[in-house]
């Protein structure tokens, strides 16, 4: 985003995976007393609504510091991969696994979480195709970012969604 003259994540933020809504309390117990300014971005599934609401009400974090991915993906349930958008994520998975056209995942017709749909697709592939690993596409993107983004479609839409997220996160800083 910054190389395109757009708002990126403020460098004062440090990204730290915590393992989901159920682990935030333990994370805050470890690090919250160190006067850290903490915000969380959570994947969101319908079964987590109550726990996310409880976290927001708990005062463990400052008001407005619990964000959920559904807000930025345009989906009722979403993982961070959904912020990329279905078509872009599918392109990433196909490139990452080197899937042949007959094996390639296609953008789904439904609006569910893209990772779950890709997992389902991989269950239909022959045994000689590697098993789907949730982290492999992100590693591939980190290692091949420039080449992949140069030929991928849907990048501008994904960047707009991430920019919105980063603007919201940056606004939480003092």
mmCIF file of N, CA, C and O in Angstrom, residues 74-124:
data_model
loop_
_atom_site.group_PDB
_atom_site.id
_atom_site.type_symbol
_atom_site.label_atom_id
_atom_site.label_comp_id
_atom_site.label_asym_id
_atom_site.label_seq_id
_atom_site.Cartn_x
_atom_site.Cartn_y
_atom_site.Cartn_z
ATOM 1 N N UNK A 74 -16.586 -8.166 3.815
ATOM 2 C CA UNK A 74 -17.908 -8.115 3.202
ATOM 3 C C UNK A 74 -18.669 -9.421 3.338
ATOM 4 O O UNK A 74 -19.684 -9.627 2.672
ATOM 5 N N UNK A 75 -18.200 -10.310 4.200
ATOM 6 C CA UNK A 75 -18.859 -11.597 4.426
ATOM 7 C C UNK A 75 -19.327 -11.682 5.876
ATOM 8 O O UNK A 75 -18.690 -11.122 6.768
ATOM 9 N N UNK A 76 -20.397 -12.426 6.099
ATOM 10 C CA UNK A 76 -20.918 -12.585 7.451
ATOM 11 C C UNK A 76 -19.962 -13.380 8.333
ATOM 12 O O UNK A 76 -19.884 -13.148 9.537
ATOM 13 N N UNK A 77 -19.253 -14.326 7.746
ATOM 14 C CA UNK A 77 -18.220 -15.102 8.438
ATOM 15 C C UNK A 77 -16.951 -14.962 7.621
ATOM 16 O O UNK A 77 -16.988 -15.032 6.390
ATOM 17 N N UNK A 78 -15.817 -14.761 8.291
ATOM 18 C CA UNK A 78 -14.606 -14.501 7.515
ATOM 19 C C UNK A 78 -13.344 -14.796 8.306
ATOM 20 O O UNK A 78 -13.299 -14.645 9.524
ATOM 21 N N UNK A 79 -12.335 -15.211 7.555
ATOM 22 C CA UNK A 79 -10.968 -15.339 8.043
ATOM 23 C C UNK A 79 -10.166 -14.237 7.362
ATOM 24 O O UNK A 79 -10.636 -13.617 6.403
ATOM 25 N N UNK A 80 -8.942 -14.020 7.798
ATOM 26 C CA UNK A 80 -8.122 -12.962 7.202
ATOM 27 C C UNK A 80 -7.963 -13.169 5.702
ATOM 28 O O UNK A 80 -7.890 -12.208 4.936
ATOM 29 N N UNK A 81 -7.962 -14.426 5.244
ATOM 30 C CA UNK A 81 -7.835 -14.697 3.811
ATOM 31 C C UNK A 81 -8.999 -14.121 3.015
ATOM 32 O O UNK A 81 -8.843 -13.786 1.843
ATOM 33 N N UNK A 82 -10.152 -13.983 3.641
ATOM 34 C CA UNK A 82 -11.318 -13.425 2.959
ATOM 35 C C UNK A 82 -11.143 -11.949 2.639
ATOM 36 O O UNK A 82 -11.799 -11.421 1.742
ATOM 37 N N UNK A 83 -10.265 -11.270 3.350
ATOM 38 C CA UNK A 83 -10.002 -9.866 3.050
ATOM 39 C C UNK A 83 -9.285 -9.759 1.700
ATOM 40 O O UNK A 83 -9.449 -8.786 0.973
ATOM 41 N N UNK A 84 -8.521 -10.788 1.335
ATOM 42 C CA UNK A 84 -7.905 -10.815 0.008
ATOM 43 C C UNK A 84 -8.964 -10.865 -1.086
ATOM 44 O O UNK A 84 -8.771 -10.329 -2.164
ATOM 45 N N UNK A 85 -10.071 -11.519 -0.794
ATOM 46 C CA UNK A 85 -11.118 -11.740 -1.785
ATOM 47 C C UNK A 85 -10.999 -13.151 -2.321
ATOM 48 O O UNK A 85 -9.895 -13.701 -2.434
ATOM 49 N N UNK A 86 -12.125 -13.735 -2.670
ATOM 50 C CA UNK A 86 -12.145 -15.133 -3.108
ATOM 51 C C UNK A 86 -11.282 -15.371 -4.332
ATOM 52 O O UNK A 86 -10.463 -16.289 -4.364
ATOM 53 N N UNK A 87 -11.455 -14.559 -5.365
ATOM 54 C CA UNK A 87 -10.732 -14.785 -6.622
ATOM 55 C C UNK A 87 -9.226 -14.672 -6.423
ATOM 56 O O UNK A 87 -8.461 -15.507 -6.922
ATOM 57 N N UNK A 88 -8.779 -13.664 -5.694
ATOM 58 C CA UNK A 88 -7.347 -13.483 -5.474
ATOM 59 C C UNK A 88 -6.786 -14.620 -4.627
ATOM 60 O O UNK A 88 -5.705 -15.147 -4.918
ATOM 61 N N UNK A 89 -7.505 -15.028 -3.600
ATOM 62 C CA UNK A 89 -7.017 -16.122 -2.757
ATOM 63 C C UNK A 89 -6.924 -17.424 -3.549
ATOM 64 O O UNK A 89 -5.952 -18.165 -3.412
ATOM 65 N N UNK A 90 -7.896 -17.686 -4.383
ATOM 66 C CA UNK A 90 -7.867 -18.900 -5.205
ATOM 67 C C UNK A 90 -6.671 -18.853 -6.159
ATOM 68 O O UNK A 90 -5.980 -19.857 -6.351
ATOM 69 N N UNK A 91 -6.403 -17.702 -6.749
ATOM 70 C CA UNK A 91 -5.221 -17.566 -7.606
ATOM 71 C C UNK A 91 -3.949 -17.855 -6.816
ATOM 72 O O UNK A 91 -3.022 -18.517 -7.306
ATOM 73 N N UNK A 92 -3.902 -17.363 -5.596
ATOM 74 C CA UNK A 92 -2.743 -17.577 -4.731
ATOM 75 C C UNK A 92 -2.563 -19.061 -4.421
ATOM 76 O O UNK A 92 -1.452 -19.594 -4.530
ATOM 77 N N UNK A 93 -3.631 -19.739 -4.075
ATOM 78 C CA UNK A 93 -3.561 -21.171 -3.774
ATOM 79 C C UNK A 93 -3.120 -21.949 -5.008
ATOM 80 O O UNK A 93 -2.244 -22.822 -4.925
ATOM 81 N N UNK A 94 -3.706 -21.649 -6.160
ATOM 82 C CA UNK A 94 -3.347 -22.360 -7.389
ATOM 83 C C UNK A 94 -1.874 -22.162 -7.726
ATOM 84 O O UNK A 94 -1.186 -23.106 -8.108
ATOM 85 N N UNK A 95 -1.374 -20.943 -7.565
ATOM 86 C CA UNK A 95 0.039 -20.675 -7.841
ATOM 87 C C UNK A 95 0.932 -21.365 -6.816
ATOM 88 O O UNK A 95 1.935 -21.985 -7.170
ATOM 89 N N UNK A 96 0.553 -21.281 -5.577
ATOM 90 C CA UNK A 96 1.324 -21.855 -4.479
ATOM 91 C C UNK A 96 1.505 -23.364 -4.640
ATOM 92 O O UNK A 96 2.588 -23.899 -4.427
ATOM 93 N N UNK A 97 0.452 -24.048 -5.020
ATOM 94 C CA UNK A 97 0.489 -25.501 -5.154
ATOM 95 C C UNK A 97 0.802 -25.957 -6.577
ATOM 96 O O UNK A 97 0.912 -27.153 -6.819
ATOM 97 N N UNK A 98 0.942 -25.017 -7.498
ATOM 98 C CA UNK A 98 1.224 -25.373 -8.877
ATOM 99 C C UNK A 98 0.157 -26.289 -9.462
ATOM 100 O O UNK A 98 0.463 -27.225 -10.197
ATOM 101 N N UNK A 99 -1.103 -25.990 -9.145
ATOM 102 C CA UNK A 99 -2.198 -26.848 -9.601
ATOM 103 C C UNK A 99 -2.391 -26.722 -11.111
ATOM 104 O O UNK A 99 -2.386 -25.629 -11.661
ATOM 105 N N UNK A 100 -2.562 -27.849 -11.747
ATOM 106 C CA UNK A 100 -2.836 -27.901 -13.186
ATOM 107 C C UNK A 100 -4.266 -27.429 -13.415
ATOM 108 O O UNK A 100 -5.106 -27.515 -12.518
ATOM 109 N N UNK A 101 -4.578 -26.948 -14.626
ATOM 110 C CA UNK A 101 -5.926 -26.417 -14.871
ATOM 111 C C UNK A 101 -7.066 -27.350 -14.438
ATOM 112 O O UNK A 101 -8.061 -26.890 -13.892
ATOM 113 N N UNK A 102 -6.921 -28.647 -14.639
ATOM 114 C CA UNK A 102 -7.999 -29.565 -14.245
ATOM 115 C C UNK A 102 -8.114 -29.716 -12.733
ATOM 116 O O UNK A 102 -9.142 -30.121 -12.223
ATOM 117 N N UNK A 103 -7.051 -29.390 -12.015
ATOM 118 C CA UNK A 103 -7.045 -29.520 -10.559
ATOM 119 C C UNK A 103 -7.316 -28.190 -9.865
ATOM 120 O O UNK A 103 -7.628 -28.158 -8.683
ATOM 121 N N UNK A 104 -7.161 -27.109 -10.583
ATOM 122 C CA UNK A 104 -7.191 -25.781 -9.983
ATOM 123 C C UNK A 104 -8.511 -25.492 -9.288
ATOM 124 O O UNK A 104 -9.576 -25.880 -9.744
ATOM 125 N N UNK A 105 -8.369 -24.827 -8.175
ATOM 126 C CA UNK A 105 -9.555 -24.355 -7.467
ATOM 127 C C UNK A 105 -10.132 -23.189 -8.259
ATOM 128 O O UNK A 105 -9.409 -22.448 -8.924
ATOM 129 N N UNK A 106 -11.437 -23.042 -8.211
ATOM 130 C CA UNK A 106 -12.111 -21.935 -8.878
ATOM 131 C C UNK A 106 -12.773 -21.067 -7.816
ATOM 132 O O UNK A 106 -13.109 -21.561 -6.742
ATOM 133 N N UNK A 107 -12.930 -19.785 -8.099
ATOM 134 C CA UNK A 107 -13.642 -18.957 -7.129
ATOM 135 C C UNK A 107 -15.014 -19.577 -6.841
ATOM 136 O O UNK A 107 -15.709 -20.007 -7.762
ATOM 137 N N UNK A 108 -15.365 -19.670 -5.581
ATOM 138 C CA UNK A 108 -16.605 -20.353 -5.208
ATOM 139 C C UNK A 108 -17.860 -19.589 -5.613
ATOM 140 O O UNK A 108 -17.833 -18.372 -5.759
ATOM 141 N N UNK A 109 -18.921 -20.342 -5.757
ATOM 142 C CA UNK A 109 -20.212 -19.728 -6.071
ATOM 143 C C UNK A 109 -20.892 -19.235 -4.795
ATOM 144 O O UNK A 109 -21.712 -18.336 -4.830
ATOM 145 N N UNK A 110 -20.536 -19.820 -3.663
ATOM 146 C CA UNK A 110 -21.164 -19.416 -2.402
ATOM 147 C C UNK A 110 -20.355 -18.309 -1.738
ATOM 148 O O UNK A 110 -19.264 -17.965 -2.180
ATOM 149 N N UNK A 111 -20.881 -17.772 -0.655
ATOM 150 C CA UNK A 111 -20.244 -16.642 0.010
ATOM 151 C C UNK A 111 -19.574 -17.031 1.321
ATOM 152 O O UNK A 111 -19.232 -16.178 2.110
ATOM 153 N N UNK A 112 -19.372 -18.310 1.555
ATOM 154 C CA UNK A 112 -18.759 -18.769 2.793
ATOM 155 C C UNK A 112 -17.282 -18.421 2.871
ATOM 156 O O UNK A 112 -16.700 -17.816 1.964
ATOM 157 N N UNK A 113 -16.674 -18.824 3.970
ATOM 158 C CA UNK A 113 -15.251 -18.573 4.206
ATOM 159 C C UNK A 113 -14.423 -19.292 3.145
ATOM 160 O O UNK A 113 -14.542 -20.486 2.951
ATOM 161 N N UNK A 114 -13.548 -18.562 2.485
ATOM 162 C CA UNK A 114 -12.794 -19.100 1.358
ATOM 163 C C UNK A 114 -11.867 -20.229 1.775
ATOM 164 O O UNK A 114 -11.705 -21.203 1.043
ATOM 165 N N UNK A 115 -11.255 -20.164 2.930
ATOM 166 C CA UNK A 115 -10.343 -21.231 3.353
ATOM 167 C C UNK A 115 -11.101 -22.544 3.499
ATOM 168 O O UNK A 115 -10.608 -23.598 3.084
ATOM 169 N N UNK A 116 -12.283 -22.492 4.053
ATOM 170 C CA UNK A 116 -13.090 -23.717 4.206
ATOM 171 C C UNK A 116 -13.442 -24.294 2.836
ATOM 172 O O UNK A 116 -13.433 -25.514 2.644
ATOM 173 N N UNK A 117 -13.734 -23.443 1.886
ATOM 174 C CA UNK A 117 -14.080 -23.906 0.540
ATOM 175 C C UNK A 117 -12.869 -24.497 -0.175
ATOM 176 O O UNK A 117 -12.983 -25.500 -0.878
ATOM 177 N N UNK A 118 -11.702 -23.905 0.017
ATOM 178 C CA UNK A 118 -10.485 -24.446 -0.583
ATOM 179 C C UNK A 118 -10.145 -25.791 0.062
ATOM 180 O O UNK A 118 -9.754 -26.734 -0.634
ATOM 181 N N UNK A 119 -10.314 -25.902 1.367
ATOM 182 C CA UNK A 119 -10.087 -27.185 2.051
ATOM 183 C C UNK A 119 -10.977 -28.266 1.449
ATOM 184 O O UNK A 119 -10.521 -29.385 1.193
ATOM 185 N N UNK A 120 -12.247 -27.928 1.213
ATOM 186 C CA UNK A 120 -13.182 -28.884 0.595
ATOM 187 C C UNK A 120 -12.704 -29.283 -0.797
ATOM 188 O O UNK A 120 -12.760 -30.452 -1.172
ATOM 189 N N UNK A 121 -12.249 -28.314 -1.577
ATOM 190 C CA UNK A 121 -11.759 -28.598 -2.923
ATOM 191 C C UNK A 121 -10.563 -29.554 -2.879
ATOM 192 O O UNK A 121 -10.482 -30.489 -3.675
ATOM 193 N N UNK A 122 -9.653 -29.328 -1.954
ATOM 194 C CA UNK A 122 -8.466 -30.180 -1.863
ATOM 195 C C UNK A 122 -8.822 -31.621 -1.493
ATOM 196 O O UNK A 122 -8.092 -32.538 -1.872
ATOM 197 N N UNK A 123 -9.913 -31.810 -0.810
ATOM 198 C CA UNK A 123 -10.345 -33.179 -0.474
ATOM 199 C C UNK A 123 -10.758 -33.964 -1.723
ATOM 200 O O UNK A 123 -10.804 -35.182 -1.696
ATOM 201 N N UNK A 124 -11.041 -33.246 -2.814
ATOM 202 C CA UNK A 124 -11.464 -33.912 -4.052
ATOM 203 C C UNK A 124 -10.295 -34.191 -5.004
ATOM 204 O O UNK A 124 -10.488 -34.841 -6.023
#
